[in-house]
Amino acid sequence: MNGGPAAGGAPAAASPWEDLVTTALLGTDRRPPAVAPGGQAPAALLDAAAVATVRRRAGLRPGRAAPRPEPAPRDPRPALPAAASRRLAILLADRPGGGGGGRRGSSPDLIELLPQWLAAAGAHGYAAPPQALPALLDAARGRTDLRPAALAFAGPRALWLARLNPDWRFALRSAPGGGATLPDPADGDAVRRLWEEGLFAERVALLAALRARTPAPARELLASTWPTERAEDRLMFLDSLRTGLSLEDEPFLEQALGDRSRNVRSTAAELLSTLPGSALAARMAVRAAACVALDRTGNSPTVVVEAPPECDPGMERDGVAAKPPTGRGERSWWLGQLVEAAPLGIWAGRLGGRTPEQIVALPVADDWQAELHAAWCRAAVRQGDAVWSRALLGTPSAPEAGGPGAVSLAERAKLLGALEPEERAVWVAGFIATHGLSEAFQLLGVCAVPWAAPLGRSVVDALDIARDAGSYPWSFSGVMGLAERCLDPAEATRLEGLLTLPDEREDASPGAGGYWAEAFQRLTATLRLRAAMAAELRPETPSRPGSPLPSGPLQGYGG
């Protein structure tokens, strides 16, 4: 070695810069600088440091230039109208208030309007303004519920920005395939290469894209590598078959019933049970029918139930879980799974040619009614059967705990999902008219937005009744928040009579009148703001008087 302290036995001399740093650390009193000892030492030290700094910077060799990023992709969608662009900036600039408590004042909550605004802008097919993308990504970063609509509206430039800023990497994770560009489905070689060599997220995105466009080739692609896939990956891939599911998928799903993973077997069985013409549905129909019969020996026909005595290997292969949850009996657990997976069409022939309404009205012997009807509820939801859903829901005036077959409001909400939006709204309106709003929150959540006129009127009337009754106002804040987002803006005119401060009853909650007045003022202002926002999103080109507004998500926004 040479050049180090050991070579000559003495330490290497400090550089001028290191000498200046040492003097600064010790102080000029203890170590006067060589440049100017005495009283001028502090100023001389700073002058010398400035000169040395310029010299050091001037002597730096330029580093290798980093490669310039690729230009942002072009967004071909039309530009957002100017008024709507300004509105978006206002919505993105708003932040949730830091104050607690139940009172929110009379001003609209802009944060809660942003999701609807994004859905409406997306329905129009507008491109996000480039200057709004950072704030839009920041908003989506803080609220996961905003991400699908925000990223769809932000378009390809959001993914371009996300690759440059680690704070926005969630956009890449949220995008199909991690933001990767998927090959043209017609390019068989590229599709095969990505399927065999791509990352898991890319493969999921590819399979979903192919399934939406050409279900059969997507299934064949999955089948080509199925035996070598990990169990957790097989489960995710199998779930993609829900899109475009048909009897053509039956052979593959029947093969999956023998999978070594219980979760994969269960998912395959669920998919097959949604196909009434499948062999699994036929097997389940035979098993379920053997457990349920009609007894005509008494004074009136009665449904009798004989639960299966065991869960045999064939039942397990078809997706029946042998071990029940804690607190459930084995036989009732097996019965529920069989009835749930059997096609609902078998019961008319099995139970005397009756309609679903007549079947659910039959008495059931030996306290099996709750179990049997709950299984029929799950079957109606799984099979999307509106006739059975309607029968199991019963009338809206039935007790809150359930209709003929619904044992909870949550089940009634699921059954409502099988009905057409208008019928759904009328049913919930009837429920509110009978039971009020306190039990209706879950049911309102499944209604199409904006609420149909009968439902909107029932909600406003129920709120007015609650106010006049002196009810505790804060218990209705959730419904009021839903009304702000879901009422048709045309209802604003009906609310004008509710804006005044009412006379407080002696038994009313203290301050309730002021709260109700504030809440109705905020609701009215929010509806009018939604209407204004909808108008701002309309194309800026002149339109004929009386031309209809676009249909779709925009209707739920304000118009």
XYZ file of C-alpha atoms in Angstrom, residues 143-506:
364
model
C -60.325 7.786 0.336
C -60.363 4.276 -1.059
C -64.048 4.586 -1.994
C -63.106 7.314 -4.484
C -60.435 5.322 -6.273
C -62.390 3.454 -8.976
C -64.259 6.535 -10.214
C -61.309 8.909 -9.682
C -58.843 6.739 -11.593
C -61.312 6.092 -14.400
C -61.882 9.842 -14.762
C -58.178 10.670 -14.426
C -57.334 8.300 -17.272
C -53.915 7.166 -18.520
C -52.100 10.283 -17.354
C -52.814 9.379 -13.722
C -50.882 6.143 -14.151
C -48.062 8.061 -15.836
C -47.855 10.388 -12.820
C -48.130 7.474 -10.378
C -44.944 5.975 -11.806
C -43.108 9.216 -10.966
C -44.400 9.774 -7.414
C -44.271 7.011 -4.767
C -47.188 8.630 -2.894
C -49.462 7.746 -5.821
C -48.333 4.161 -6.364
C -51.733 2.986 -5.130
C -53.048 3.966 -8.565
C -50.827 1.327 -10.160
C -52.004 -1.288 -7.678
C -55.639 -0.327 -8.235
C -55.380 -0.371 -12.009
C -55.967 -3.678 -13.821
C -52.661 -5.428 -14.266
C -50.859 -2.919 -12.048
C -51.154 -0.276 -14.753
C -49.503 -2.458 -17.381
C -50.696 -2.235 -20.969
C -52.565 -5.386 -21.910
C -52.020 -6.916 -25.350
C -54.632 -6.875 -28.064
C -56.859 -9.941 -27.471
C -56.481 -10.748 -31.170
C -52.694 -11.072 -30.771
C -52.555 -14.707 -29.678
C -48.776 -14.824 -29.233
C -48.693 -11.729 -27.006
C -51.639 -13.003 -24.961
C -49.988 -16.376 -24.440
C -46.663 -14.766 -23.513
C -48.217 -12.476 -20.909
C -50.289 -15.326 -19.490
C -47.240 -17.550 -19.077
C -44.681 -14.924 -18.054
C -46.619 -12.000 -16.563
C -47.032 -10.972 -12.948
C -50.074 -12.241 -11.080
C -51.920 -8.898 -11.294
C -51.259 -8.744 -15.039
C -52.573 -12.269 -15.512
C -55.741 -11.530 -13.520
C -56.341 -8.391 -15.563
C -55.706 -10.253 -18.810
C -58.114 -13.049 -17.903
C -60.812 -10.557 -16.856
C -60.412 -8.572 -20.089
C -60.583 -11.694 -22.237
C -63.535 -13.073 -20.285
C -65.541 -9.892 -20.838
C -64.887 -10.059 -24.582
C -64.569 -13.748 -25.485
C -65.537 -16.055 -22.592
C -64.604 -19.362 -24.235
C -60.975 -18.513 -25.209
C -60.447 -17.029 -21.729
C -61.581 -20.279 -20.127
C -59.354 -22.302 -22.464
C -56.388 -20.130 -21.561
C -57.035 -20.756 -17.863
C -57.446 -24.490 -18.427
C -54.079 -24.686 -20.207
C -52.143 -23.882 -17.004
C -54.720 -24.836 -14.348
C -52.875 -27.873 -12.886
C -49.702 -25.848 -12.249
C -51.335 -22.808 -10.598
C -51.145 -22.155 -6.853
C -54.351 -22.747 -4.875
C -54.818 -19.077 -4.006
C -54.273 -18.129 -7.645
C -56.707 -20.772 -8.868
C -59.365 -19.303 -6.580
C -58.879 -15.799 -7.967
C -58.829 -17.000 -11.557
C -61.944 -19.104 -11.028
C -63.815 -16.098 -9.691
C -63.292 -14.331 -13.029
C -65.574 -16.894 -14.679
C -68.594 -15.165 -13.126
C -68.447 -12.793 -16.098
C -70.198 -14.459 -19.007
C -70.919 -17.633 -17.023
C -72.798 -20.221 -19.110
C -73.280 -23.961 -19.492
C -70.229 -23.983 -21.773
C -68.185 -23.530 -18.581
C -69.742 -26.594 -16.924
C -67.111 -29.199 -17.907
C -64.298 -27.045 -16.562
C -66.195 -26.271 -13.343
C -67.088 -29.942 -12.870
C -63.372 -30.700 -13.070
C -62.718 -28.005 -10.451
C -65.099 -29.795 -8.055
C -62.310 -32.319 -7.547
C -59.705 -29.651 -6.747
C -57.466 -30.235 -3.745
C -58.398 -26.785 -2.331
C -61.667 -26.634 -0.396
C -62.174 -22.959 -1.310
C -61.765 -23.717 -5.005
C -64.255 -26.594 -4.762
C -66.744 -24.373 -2.935
C -66.486 -21.585 -5.526
C -66.873 -24.023 -8.412
C -69.980 -25.488 -6.774
C -71.459 -22.025 -6.213
C -70.940 -21.098 -9.862
C -72.518 -24.337 -11.061
C -75.510 -23.891 -8.757
C -76.297 -20.558 -10.450
C -76.771 -22.480 -13.722
C -80.176 -24.216 -13.350
C -79.373 -26.525 -16.259
C -76.102 -27.840 -14.836
C -75.607 -31.417 -13.685
C -74.690 -30.175 -10.190
C -77.971 -28.234 -9.972
C -79.818 -31.421 -10.981
C -78.011 -33.447 -8.314
C -78.811 -30.828 -5.682
C -82.433 -30.791 -6.839
C -82.746 -34.535 -6.221
C -81.177 -34.248 -2.769
C -83.247 -31.208 -1.730
C -86.488 -32.681 -3.033
C -85.883 -35.816 -0.965
C -85.837 -33.629 2.161
C -88.976 -31.529 1.529
C -92.456 -32.875 0.785
C -96.135 -31.923 1.033
C -98.291 -33.666 3.637
C -101.993 -33.691 2.658
C -103.230 -35.908 5.482
C -104.101 -33.118 7.877
C -106.763 -30.420 7.798
C -104.634 -28.343 5.438
C -101.580 -29.087 3.283
C -98.357 -28.759 5.268
C -94.726 -28.806 4.235
C -92.766 -31.486 6.053
C -88.989 -31.544 6.260
C -86.636 -34.454 6.830
C -83.056 -33.164 6.996
C -80.319 -35.360 5.485
C -78.957 -37.887 8.004
C -75.349 -37.506 6.820
C -73.087 -35.516 4.539
C -71.810 -38.169 2.138
C -68.714 -37.782 -0.104
C -70.895 -36.884 -3.082
C -72.430 -33.968 -1.209
C -69.013 -32.748 -0.120
C -67.712 -32.927 -3.698
C -70.667 -30.782 -4.780
C -69.711 -28.058 -2.325
C -71.620 -28.952 0.841
C -69.511 -28.054 3.877
C -69.691 -30.959 6.333
C -68.758 -29.087 9.501
C -71.322 -26.516 10.652
C -70.485 -23.196 12.330
C -70.565 -23.020 16.079
C -74.111 -23.161 17.393
C -75.632 -24.773 14.272
C -76.918 -28.327 14.122
C -75.346 -30.548 11.493
C -78.517 -31.714 9.816
C -80.083 -28.249 9.542
C -76.765 -26.941 8.211
C -76.689 -29.589 5.465
C -80.360 -29.029 4.627
C -79.870 -25.293 4.161
C -76.981 -25.839 1.746
C -78.930 -28.355 -0.344
C -82.008 -26.135 -0.665
C -79.881 -23.068 -1.371
C -78.123 -24.798 -4.290
C -81.231 -26.447 -5.803
C -83.011 -24.695 -8.707
C -86.075 -22.899 -7.414
C -88.071 -24.203 -10.355
C -88.341 -27.672 -8.798
C -90.603 -26.626 -5.961
C -93.774 -26.004 -7.966
C -93.886 -29.650 -9.070
C -92.753 -30.954 -5.708
C -95.339 -28.952 -3.717
C -98.537 -29.431 -5.674
C -98.092 -27.068 -8.615
C -98.315 -23.992 -6.438
C -96.860 -20.573 -7.205
C -93.976 -19.207 -5.119
C -96.431 -16.980 -3.208
C -98.591 -19.986 -2.378
C -95.580 -22.114 -1.433
C -94.163 -19.616 1.081
C -97.662 -19.239 2.583
C -97.848 -22.963 3.413
C -97.308 -23.951 7.049
C -94.101 -25.863 7.745
C -94.118 -28.610 10.343
C -91.798 -29.056 13.308
C -90.327 -25.537 13.412
C -88.473 -25.956 10.119
C -90.012 -22.833 8.543
C -87.246 -20.381 9.447
C -84.514 -22.705 8.155
C -86.367 -23.597 4.954
C -87.408 -20.052 4.100
C -83.944 -18.667 4.837
C -82.474 -21.209 2.386
C -85.034 -20.202 -0.241
C -84.009 -16.569 0.330
C -80.367 -17.396 -0.360
C -81.359 -19.390 -3.439
C -83.455 -16.501 -4.792
C -80.556 -14.088 -4.319
C -78.011 -16.469 -5.868
C -80.239 -17.255 -8.853
C -81.512 -13.688 -9.238
C -85.122 -14.897 -9.258
C -87.471 -11.903 -9.051
C -90.659 -14.005 -8.682
C -89.349 -15.894 -5.665
C -87.765 -12.745 -4.224
C -91.103 -10.969 -4.433
C -92.871 -13.869 -2.727
C -90.301 -14.127 0.061
C -90.290 -10.385 0.685
C -94.015 -10.331 1.296
C -95.805 -7.029 1.708
C -94.002 -3.928 2.980
C -96.395 -3.838 5.937
C -95.018 -7.156 7.287
C -93.165 -6.904 10.631
C -89.744 -5.279 10.494
C -88.009 -8.549 11.408
C -89.035 -10.181 8.128
C -91.661 -11.156 5.617
C -92.741 -14.705 4.843
C -89.181 -15.799 4.120
C -86.919 -12.984 5.239
C -85.630 -13.272 8.771
C -83.769 -9.969 8.820
C -83.665 -6.587 7.146
C -80.301 -7.524 5.641
C -81.936 -10.477 3.854
C -84.793 -8.289 2.683
C -82.258 -5.858 1.240
C -80.633 -8.703 -0.714
C -83.998 -9.899 -2.014
C -84.859 -6.388 -3.167
C -81.773 -6.476 -5.380
C -83.502 -8.996 -7.675
C -86.399 -6.612 -8.411
C -86.521 -3.880 -11.026
C -85.508 -0.447 -9.665
C -89.021 1.031 -9.873
C -90.614 -1.897 -8.029
C -87.828 -1.816 -5.471
C -88.459 1.875 -4.781
C -92.219 1.385 -4.429
C -91.703 -1.499 -1.983
C -89.304 0.498 0.211
C -91.652 3.491 0.099
C -94.424 1.257 1.441
C -92.111 -0.047 4.150
C -91.266 3.510 5.273
C -94.937 4.500 5.255
C -95.672 1.626 7.641
C -92.567 1.460 9.826
C -90.917 4.874 9.491
C -87.256 5.536 8.795
C -85.568 3.993 11.803
C -85.501 0.493 10.246
C -85.181 1.531 6.600
C -81.529 2.565 6.304
C -80.308 -0.773 4.861
C -83.217 -0.894 2.441
C -82.583 2.637 1.160
C -79.007 1.660 0.350
C -80.109 -0.811 -2.359
C -82.429 1.622 -4.154
C -81.420 3.151 -7.468
C -80.249 6.758 -7.460
C -81.896 9.213 -7.770
C -84.729 7.814 -5.728
C -87.939 7.393 -7.688
C -90.678 9.900 -6.916
C -92.720 7.620 -4.575
C -89.640 6.785 -2.527
C -88.439 10.381 -2.383
C -91.837 11.563 -1.204
C -92.008 8.862 1.464
C -88.588 9.814 2.846
C -89.399 13.538 2.971
C -92.801 12.868 4.552
C -91.263 10.553 7.168
C -88.635 13.168 8.054
C -91.355 15.794 8.375
C -93.391 13.494 10.645
C -90.325 12.782 12.782
C -89.693 16.509 13.149
C -93.286 17.297 14.088
C -93.271 14.444 16.605
C -90.330 16.018 18.417
C -88.105 13.013 17.706
C -84.468 13.078 18.694
C -83.026 14.642 15.524
C -79.483 13.253 15.524
C -80.794 9.690 15.126
C -81.871 10.614 11.585
C -78.533 12.074 10.474
C -77.667 8.953 8.456
C -80.928 9.032 6.505
C -80.543 12.782 6.008
C -77.068 12.216 4.557
C -78.466 9.599 2.176
C -81.233 11.990 1.144
C -78.686 14.673 0.284
C -76.974 12.273 -2.127
C -79.962 10.295 -3.422
C -83.061 12.500 -3.557
C -84.018 13.780 -6.985
C -83.092 17.500 -7.077
C -86.643 18.206 -8.237
C -87.729 17.499 -4.648
C -86.119 20.784 -3.537
C -89.331 22.681 -4.200
C -91.274 20.368 -1.842
C -88.810 21.118 0.937
C -89.322 24.878 1.012
C -92.126 24.597 3.538
C -89.806 22.775 5.952
C -87.092 25.420 6.145
C -88.630 27.541 8.886
C -87.884 27.004 12.549
C -90.827 25.004 13.961
C -92.510 25.602 17.275
C -90.846 23.277 19.770
C -93.026 20.829 21.647
C -92.639 20.589 25.375
